[in-house]
Coordinates of C-alpha atoms in Angstrom, one line a residue:
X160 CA 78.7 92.5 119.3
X161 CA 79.5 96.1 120.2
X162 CA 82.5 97.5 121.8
X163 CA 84.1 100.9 122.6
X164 CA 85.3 102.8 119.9
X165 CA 87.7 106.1 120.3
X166 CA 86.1 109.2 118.9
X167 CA 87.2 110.9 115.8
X168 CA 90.5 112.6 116.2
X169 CA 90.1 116.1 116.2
X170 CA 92.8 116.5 113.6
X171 CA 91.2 114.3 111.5
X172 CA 88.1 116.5 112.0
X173 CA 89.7 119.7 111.9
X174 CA 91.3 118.7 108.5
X175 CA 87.7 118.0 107.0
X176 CA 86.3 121.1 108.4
X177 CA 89.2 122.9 106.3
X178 CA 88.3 120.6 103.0
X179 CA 84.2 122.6 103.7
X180 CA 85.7 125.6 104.5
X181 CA 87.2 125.6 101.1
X182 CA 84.4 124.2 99.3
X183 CA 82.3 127.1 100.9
X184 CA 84.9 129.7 100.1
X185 CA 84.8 131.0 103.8
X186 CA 87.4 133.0 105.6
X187 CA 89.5 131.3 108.1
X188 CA 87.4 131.7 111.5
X189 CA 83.7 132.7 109.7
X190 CA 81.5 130.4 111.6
X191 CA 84.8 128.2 112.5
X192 CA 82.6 126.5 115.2
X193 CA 79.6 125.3 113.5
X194 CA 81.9 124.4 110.2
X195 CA 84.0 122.3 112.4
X196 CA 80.4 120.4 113.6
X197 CA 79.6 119.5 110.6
X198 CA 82.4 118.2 109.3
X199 CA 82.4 116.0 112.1
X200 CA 78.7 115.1 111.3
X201 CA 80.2 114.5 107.7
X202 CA 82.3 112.4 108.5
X203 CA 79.9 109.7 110.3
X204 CA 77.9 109.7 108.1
X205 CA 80.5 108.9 105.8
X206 CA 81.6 105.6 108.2
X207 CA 78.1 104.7 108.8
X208 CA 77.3 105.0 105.0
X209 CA 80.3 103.1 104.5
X210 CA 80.0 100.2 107.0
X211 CA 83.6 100.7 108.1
X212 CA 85.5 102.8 109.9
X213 CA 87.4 105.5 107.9
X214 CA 90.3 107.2 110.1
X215 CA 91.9 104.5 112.2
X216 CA 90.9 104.3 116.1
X217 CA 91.2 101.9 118.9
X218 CA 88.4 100.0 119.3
X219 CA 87.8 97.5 122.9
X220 CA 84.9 94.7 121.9
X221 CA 83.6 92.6 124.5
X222 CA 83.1 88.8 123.0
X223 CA 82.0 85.4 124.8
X224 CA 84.2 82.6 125.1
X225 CA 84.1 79.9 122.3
X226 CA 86.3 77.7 120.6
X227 CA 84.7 78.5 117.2
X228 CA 86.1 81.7 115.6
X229 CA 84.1 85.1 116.1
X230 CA 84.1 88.6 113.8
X231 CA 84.9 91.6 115.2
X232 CA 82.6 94.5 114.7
X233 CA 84.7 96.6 113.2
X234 CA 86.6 96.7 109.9
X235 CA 88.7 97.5 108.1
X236 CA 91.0 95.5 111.2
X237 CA 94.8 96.4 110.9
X238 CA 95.9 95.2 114.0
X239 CA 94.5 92.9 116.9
X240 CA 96.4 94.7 120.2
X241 CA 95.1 92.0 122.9
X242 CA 92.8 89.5 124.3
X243 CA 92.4 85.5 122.9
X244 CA 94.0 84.2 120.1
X245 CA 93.5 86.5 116.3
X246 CA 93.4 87.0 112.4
X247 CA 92.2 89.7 109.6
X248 CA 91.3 88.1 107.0
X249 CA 92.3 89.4 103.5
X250 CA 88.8 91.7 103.6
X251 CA 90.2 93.5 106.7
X252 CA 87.7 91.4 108.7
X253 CA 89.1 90.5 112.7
X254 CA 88.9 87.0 113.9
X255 CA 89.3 85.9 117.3
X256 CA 88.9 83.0 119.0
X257 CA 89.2 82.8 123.6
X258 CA 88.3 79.9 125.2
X259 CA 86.7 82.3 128.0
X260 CA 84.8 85.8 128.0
X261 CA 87.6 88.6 127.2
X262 CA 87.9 92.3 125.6
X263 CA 89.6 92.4 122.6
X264 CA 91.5 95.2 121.6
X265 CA 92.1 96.1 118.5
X266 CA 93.1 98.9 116.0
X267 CA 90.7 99.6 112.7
X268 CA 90.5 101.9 110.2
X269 CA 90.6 102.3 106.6
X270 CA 93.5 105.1 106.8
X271 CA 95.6 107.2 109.6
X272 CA 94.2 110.4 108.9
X273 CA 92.4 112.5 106.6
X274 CA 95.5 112.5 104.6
X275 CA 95.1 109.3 104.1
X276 CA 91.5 109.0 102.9
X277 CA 90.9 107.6 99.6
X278 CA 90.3 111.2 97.6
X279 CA 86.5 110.3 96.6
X280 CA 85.6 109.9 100.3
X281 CA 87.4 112.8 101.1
X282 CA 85.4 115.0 98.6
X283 CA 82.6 113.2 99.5
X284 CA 82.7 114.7 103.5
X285 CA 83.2 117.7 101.9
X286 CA 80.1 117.8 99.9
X287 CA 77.7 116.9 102.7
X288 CA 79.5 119.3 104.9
X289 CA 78.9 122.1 103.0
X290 CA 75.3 121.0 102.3
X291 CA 74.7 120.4 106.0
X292 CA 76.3 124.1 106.4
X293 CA 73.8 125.6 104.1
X294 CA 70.7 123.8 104.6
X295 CA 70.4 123.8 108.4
X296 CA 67.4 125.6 108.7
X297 CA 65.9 122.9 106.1
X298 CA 65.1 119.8 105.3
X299 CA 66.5 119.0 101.6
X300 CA 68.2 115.6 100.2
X301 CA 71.7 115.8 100.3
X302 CA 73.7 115.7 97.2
X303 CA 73.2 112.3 94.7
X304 CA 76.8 113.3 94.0
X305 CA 78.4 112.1 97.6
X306 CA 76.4 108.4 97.6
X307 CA 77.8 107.9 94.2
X308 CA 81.2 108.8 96.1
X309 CA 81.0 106.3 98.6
X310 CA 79.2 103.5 96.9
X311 CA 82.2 102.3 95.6
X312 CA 83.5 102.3 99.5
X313 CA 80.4 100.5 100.9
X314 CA 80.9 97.7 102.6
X315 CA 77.5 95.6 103.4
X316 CA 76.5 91.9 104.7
X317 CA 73.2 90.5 104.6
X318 CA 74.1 88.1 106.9
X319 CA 76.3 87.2 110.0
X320 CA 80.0 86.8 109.0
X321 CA 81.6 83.3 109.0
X322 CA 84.5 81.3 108.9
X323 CA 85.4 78.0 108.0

């Protein structure tokens, strides 16, 4: 299952680009542009390294009709908006269940905004930021320092989610 997720907000962007600015030490406005790109860039790669979505969005999900329970895609879920009957489970996992085909909308994310990123995954867009700023004419291993950042953020399944 895949659905349609909102992009990053842009303040939520804008706010990273301003935690690299100031691990860079850069002037307000020095290469505003390409600072602001990689903080985006930083910042999914932080979600995908994650396996969850980091600053709350909407998210629309196609799903079939069943009477047995279905995940949603994305987690952490705080709130299921519309379509068949749901849950979130303690883990922040969405459950719905519709008798027929529907979209289900529903709102995800571990925090509201940068603001309210845990401080380690904060620092951790940070880092790769500034290494993606320095090293774009090169190909060099980011920083062990940001997995070991994240790891303790990582959420991973080997297999299909279920439910009793």
């Amino acid at each position: 299952m895949s659905g349609i997720r909102e992009p990053m907000p842009a303040q939520s962007v804008t706010a990273a680009a301003g935690a690299v600015r100031a691990l860079l030490r850069l002037e307000e406005g020095n290469e505003a542009a390409l600072v602001e790109r990689v903080a985006g860039v930083a910042l999914g790669l932080a979600e995908s390294f994650c396996g969850q979505m980091l600053i709350q969005r909407i998210v629309e999900e196609p799903v079939p009709g069943a009477l047995a329970w279905q995940a949603l895609s994305a987690t952490p879920v705080v709130a299921i908006l519309s379509g068949g009957v749901g849950e979130i489970d303690r883990d922040g996992r969405g459950w719905v269940r519709a008798g027929e085909a529907v979209t289900v909308r529903y709102r995800a994310g571990l925090a509201e905004g940068w603001a309210g990123l845990p401080p380690e995954i904060a620092h951790g867009v940070a880092i790769m930021g500034a290494h993606l700023f320095d090293n774009r004419d090169a190909a060099v291993a980011p920083p062990a320092a940001v997995a070991a950042l994240w790891r303790p953020w990582r959420r991973m399944r080997l297999d299909a989610p279920r439910r009793a």
